[in-house]
Amino acid sequence: MTSDPAGLTASDYLDGAREMTAADRPYLAHLLAEEAARRTTDPATAAGIRAGFPDPTATREETD
């Protein structure tokens, strides 16, 4: 992997998103996945990436 952000690919960002999910960092995972989706040319693939890493601040969990 490169240290220059301009040289990173969608796959690099998606790998980072998976690592952040494993580290229980959902917001960072969401941000990395969003960048991966932006760098993806296929709209269906981008939508799938976004669906896999939803914004944790936009979802609520109901409690009693």
mmCIF file of N, CA and C in Angstrom:
data_model
loop_
_atom_site.group_PDB
_atom_site.id
_atom_site.type_symbol
_atom_site.label_atom_id
_atom_site.label_comp_id
_atom_site.label_asym_id
_atom_site.label_seq_id
_atom_site.Cartn_x
_atom_site.Cartn_y
_atom_site.Cartn_z
ATOM 1 N N MET A 1 0.851 -1.171 0.000
ATOM 2 C CA MET A 1 0.000 0.000 0.000
ATOM 3 C C MET A 1 0.895 1.232 0.000
ATOM 4 N N THR A 2 0.415 2.285 -0.578
ATOM 5 C CA THR A 2 1.160 3.530 -0.699
ATOM 6 C C THR A 2 0.832 4.487 0.441
ATOM 7 N N SER A 3 1.758 5.385 0.724
ATOM 8 C CA SER A 3 1.487 6.391 1.754
ATOM 9 C C SER A 3 0.852 7.643 1.156
ATOM 10 N N ASP A 4 0.766 7.706 -0.170
ATOM 11 C CA ASP A 4 0.149 8.831 -0.860
ATOM 12 C C ASP A 4 -1.337 8.546 -1.047
ATOM 13 N N PRO A 5 -2.236 9.313 -0.395
ATOM 14 C CA PRO A 5 -3.673 9.043 -0.515
ATOM 15 C C PRO A 5 -4.180 9.050 -1.951
ATOM 16 N N ALA A 6 -3.544 9.799 -2.828
ATOM 17 C CA ALA A 6 -3.990 9.837 -4.221
ATOM 18 C C ALA A 6 -3.749 8.501 -4.915
ATOM 19 N N GLY A 7 -2.843 7.704 -4.386
ATOM 20 C CA GLY A 7 -2.534 6.422 -4.989
ATOM 21 C C GLY A 7 -3.381 5.274 -4.464
ATOM 22 N N LEU A 8 -4.232 5.541 -3.500
ATOM 23 C CA LEU A 8 -5.078 4.484 -2.943
ATOM 24 C C LEU A 8 -6.239 4.170 -3.870
ATOM 25 N N THR A 9 -6.627 2.924 -3.885
ATOM 26 C CA THR A 9 -7.736 2.480 -4.732
ATOM 27 C C THR A 9 -8.989 2.269 -3.891
ATOM 28 N N ALA A 10 -10.095 2.049 -4.561
ATOM 29 C CA ALA A 10 -11.344 1.740 -3.864
ATOM 30 C C ALA A 10 -11.160 0.498 -2.996
ATOM 31 N N SER A 11 -10.419 -0.456 -3.500
ATOM 32 C CA SER A 11 -10.166 -1.679 -2.751
ATOM 33 C C SER A 11 -9.380 -1.403 -1.470
ATOM 34 N N ASP A 12 -8.413 -0.494 -1.547
ATOM 35 C CA ASP A 12 -7.648 -0.119 -0.356
ATOM 36 C C ASP A 12 -8.564 0.486 0.709
ATOM 37 N N TYR A 13 -9.440 1.379 0.285
ATOM 38 C CA TYR A 13 -10.372 2.007 1.223
ATOM 39 C C TYR A 13 -11.352 0.988 1.798
ATOM 40 N N LEU A 14 -11.802 0.062 0.965
ATOM 41 C CA LEU A 14 -12.729 -0.959 1.436
ATOM 42 C C LEU A 14 -12.046 -1.891 2.438
ATOM 43 N N ASP A 15 -10.787 -2.230 2.193
ATOM 44 C CA ASP A 15 -10.033 -3.030 3.164
ATOM 45 C C ASP A 15 -9.931 -2.292 4.497
ATOM 46 N N GLY A 16 -9.669 -1.004 4.439
ATOM 47 C CA GLY A 16 -9.605 -0.197 5.654
ATOM 48 C C GLY A 16 -10.934 -0.162 6.379
ATOM 49 N N ALA A 17 -12.018 -0.084 5.623
ATOM 50 C CA ALA A 17 -13.354 -0.081 6.231
ATOM 51 C C ALA A 17 -13.612 -1.392 6.966
ATOM 52 N N ARG A 18 -13.199 -2.487 6.366
ATOM 53 C CA ARG A 18 -13.377 -3.785 7.027
ATOM 54 C C ARG A 18 -12.537 -3.866 8.303
ATOM 55 N N GLU A 19 -11.323 -3.339 8.248
ATOM 56 C CA GLU A 19 -10.469 -3.332 9.437
ATOM 57 C C GLU A 19 -11.089 -2.491 10.552
ATOM 58 N N MET A 20 -11.665 -1.348 10.198
ATOM 59 C CA MET A 20 -12.289 -0.502 11.214
ATOM 60 C C MET A 20 -13.542 -1.153 11.795
ATOM 61 N N THR A 21 -14.276 -1.903 10.975
ATOM 62 C CA THR A 21 -15.426 -2.635 11.481
ATOM 63 C C THR A 21 -14.969 -3.684 12.493
ATOM 64 N N ALA A 22 -13.905 -4.391 12.163
ATOM 65 C CA ALA A 22 -13.371 -5.409 13.074
ATOM 66 C C ALA A 22 -12.860 -4.791 14.372
ATOM 67 N N ALA A 23 -12.398 -3.540 14.297
ATOM 68 C CA ALA A 23 -11.891 -2.841 15.475
ATOM 69 C C ALA A 23 -12.997 -2.097 16.223
ATOM 70 N N ASP A 24 -14.240 -2.324 15.832
ATOM 71 C CA ASP A 24 -15.405 -1.667 16.428
ATOM 72 C C ASP A 24 -15.327 -0.146 16.313
ATOM 73 N N ARG A 25 -14.972 0.318 15.126
ATOM 74 C CA ARG A 25 -14.923 1.746 14.814
ATOM 75 C C ARG A 25 -15.879 2.012 13.652
ATOM 76 N N PRO A 26 -17.195 1.946 13.873
ATOM 77 C CA PRO A 26 -18.162 2.006 12.779
ATOM 78 C C PRO A 26 -18.160 3.316 12.006
ATOM 79 N N TYR A 27 -17.908 4.431 12.671
ATOM 80 C CA TYR A 27 -17.940 5.690 11.933
ATOM 81 C C TYR A 27 -16.747 5.799 10.987
ATOM 82 N N LEU A 28 -15.575 5.387 11.437
ATOM 83 C CA LEU A 28 -14.420 5.389 10.544
ATOM 84 C C LEU A 28 -14.626 4.405 9.396
ATOM 85 N N ALA A 29 -15.230 3.264 9.700
ATOM 86 C CA ALA A 29 -15.540 2.296 8.648
ATOM 87 C C ALA A 29 -16.468 2.918 7.611
ATOM 88 N N HIS A 30 -17.469 3.640 8.076
ATOM 89 C CA HIS A 30 -18.408 4.305 7.173
ATOM 90 C C HIS A 30 -17.685 5.325 6.282
ATOM 91 N N LEU A 31 -16.811 6.129 6.875
ATOM 92 C CA LEU A 31 -16.092 7.140 6.088
ATOM 93 C C LEU A 31 -15.186 6.508 5.035
ATOM 94 N N LEU A 32 -14.490 5.456 5.406
ATOM 95 C CA LEU A 32 -13.624 4.773 4.443
ATOM 96 C C LEU A 32 -14.448 4.108 3.340
ATOM 97 N N ALA A 33 -15.565 3.514 3.710
ATOM 98 C CA ALA A 33 -16.433 2.889 2.710
ATOM 99 C C ALA A 33 -17.033 3.927 1.776
ATOM 100 N N GLU A 34 -17.363 5.082 2.299
ATOM 101 C CA GLU A 34 -17.907 6.156 1.458
ATOM 102 C C GLU A 34 -16.876 6.575 0.408
ATOM 103 N N GLU A 35 -15.629 6.665 0.814
ATOM 104 C CA GLU A 35 -14.580 7.013 -0.153
ATOM 105 C C GLU A 35 -14.393 5.890 -1.168
ATOM 106 N N ALA A 36 -14.488 4.650 -0.726
ATOM 107 C CA ALA A 36 -14.405 3.524 -1.660
ATOM 108 C C ALA A 36 -15.536 3.599 -2.676
ATOM 109 N N ALA A 37 -16.735 3.924 -2.207
ATOM 110 C CA ALA A 37 -17.884 4.036 -3.113
ATOM 111 C C ALA A 37 -17.683 5.171 -4.111
ATOM 112 N N ARG A 38 -17.111 6.286 -3.665
ATOM 113 C CA ARG A 38 -16.851 7.408 -4.573
ATOM 114 C C ARG A 38 -15.859 7.029 -5.669
ATOM 115 N N ARG A 39 -14.937 6.160 -5.335
ATOM 116 C CA ARG A 39 -13.902 5.763 -6.299
ATOM 117 C C ARG A 39 -14.328 4.592 -7.180
ATOM 118 N N THR A 40 -15.538 4.100 -6.986
ATOM 119 C CA THR A 40 -16.064 2.983 -7.767
ATOM 120 C C THR A 40 -16.874 3.535 -8.931
ATOM 121 N N THR A 41 -16.619 3.011 -10.118
ATOM 122 C CA THR A 41 -17.301 3.528 -11.307
ATOM 123 C C THR A 41 -18.700 2.931 -11.500
ATOM 124 N N ASP A 42 -18.932 1.738 -10.980
ATOM 125 C CA ASP A 42 -20.227 1.078 -11.153
ATOM 126 C C ASP A 42 -21.194 1.529 -10.056
ATOM 127 N N PRO A 43 -22.304 2.180 -10.422
ATOM 128 C CA PRO A 43 -23.250 2.665 -9.419
ATOM 129 C C PRO A 43 -23.826 1.563 -8.527
ATOM 130 N N ALA A 44 -24.068 0.386 -9.069
ATOM 131 C CA ALA A 44 -24.618 -0.707 -8.271
ATOM 132 C C ALA A 44 -23.612 -1.176 -7.224
ATOM 133 N N THR A 45 -22.346 -1.242 -7.601
ATOM 134 C CA THR A 45 -21.301 -1.628 -6.653
ATOM 135 C C THR A 45 -21.160 -0.571 -5.572
ATOM 136 N N ALA A 46 -21.197 0.684 -5.965
ATOM 137 C CA ALA A 46 -21.096 1.776 -4.993
ATOM 138 C C ALA A 46 -22.260 1.729 -4.011
ATOM 139 N N ALA A 47 -23.448 1.459 -4.507
ATOM 140 C CA ALA A 47 -24.625 1.365 -3.635
ATOM 141 C C ALA A 47 -24.482 0.193 -2.665
ATOM 142 N N GLY A 48 -23.925 -0.913 -3.128
ATOM 143 C CA GLY A 48 -23.709 -2.066 -2.267
ATOM 144 C C GLY A 48 -22.701 -1.772 -1.171
ATOM 145 N N ILE A 49 -21.659 -1.029 -1.507
ATOM 146 C CA ILE A 49 -20.659 -0.639 -0.511
ATOM 147 C C ILE A 49 -21.310 0.242 0.543
ATOM 148 N N ARG A 50 -22.071 1.225 0.093
ATOM 149 C CA ARG A 50 -22.736 2.135 1.040
ATOM 150 C C ARG A 50 -23.718 1.381 1.941
ATOM 151 N N ALA A 51 -24.428 0.417 1.380
ATOM 152 C CA ALA A 51 -25.387 -0.357 2.171
ATOM 153 C C ALA A 51 -24.677 -1.225 3.210
ATOM 154 N N GLY A 52 -23.478 -1.670 2.896
ATOM 155 C CA GLY A 52 -22.738 -2.521 3.806
ATOM 156 C C GLY A 52 -22.120 -1.793 4.982
ATOM 157 N N PHE A 53 -21.975 -0.479 4.841
ATOM 158 C CA PHE A 53 -21.357 0.332 5.890
ATOM 159 C C PHE A 53 -22.197 1.591 6.121
ATOM 160 N N PRO A 54 -23.396 1.433 6.699
ATOM 161 C CA PRO A 54 -24.275 2.598 6.888
ATOM 162 C C PRO A 54 -23.708 3.579 7.908
ATOM 163 N N ASP A 55 -24.147 4.806 7.813
ATOM 164 C CA ASP A 55 -23.721 5.854 8.746
ATOM 165 C C ASP A 55 -24.285 5.533 10.124
ATOM 166 N N PRO A 56 -23.435 5.249 11.099
ATOM 167 C CA PRO A 56 -23.948 4.885 12.425
ATOM 168 C C PRO A 56 -24.629 6.046 13.145
ATOM 169 N N THR A 57 -24.380 7.265 12.721
ATOM 170 C CA THR A 57 -25.039 8.408 13.358
ATOM 171 C C THR A 57 -26.435 8.632 12.783
ATOM 172 N N ALA A 58 -26.748 7.973 11.670
ATOM 173 C CA ALA A 58 -28.063 8.148 11.047
ATOM 174 C C ALA A 58 -29.044 7.062 11.451
ATOM 175 N N THR A 59 -28.570 6.075 12.177
ATOM 176 C CA THR A 59 -29.456 4.992 12.604
ATOM 177 C C THR A 59 -29.654 5.084 14.115
ATOM 178 N N ARG A 60 -30.852 4.759 14.526
ATOM 179 C CA ARG A 60 -31.183 4.784 15.951
ATOM 180 C C ARG A 60 -31.594 3.396 16.396
ATOM 181 N N GLU A 61 -31.231 3.085 17.600
ATOM 182 C CA GLU A 61 -31.698 1.839 18.182
ATOM 183 C C GLU A 61 -32.726 2.198 19.246
ATOM 184 N N GLU A 62 -33.903 1.656 19.110
ATOM 185 C CA GLU A 62 -34.970 1.925 20.068
ATOM 186 C C GLU A 62 -34.754 1.118 21.330
ATOM 187 N N THR A 63 -34.970 1.756 22.450
ATOM 188 C CA THR A 63 -34.889 1.055 23.728
ATOM 189 C C THR A 63 -36.149 1.345 24.520
ATOM 190 N N ASP A 64 -36.469 0.476 25.428
ATOM 191 C CA ASP A 64 -37.665 0.669 26.257
ATOM 192 C C ASP A 64 -37.383 1.564 27.421
#
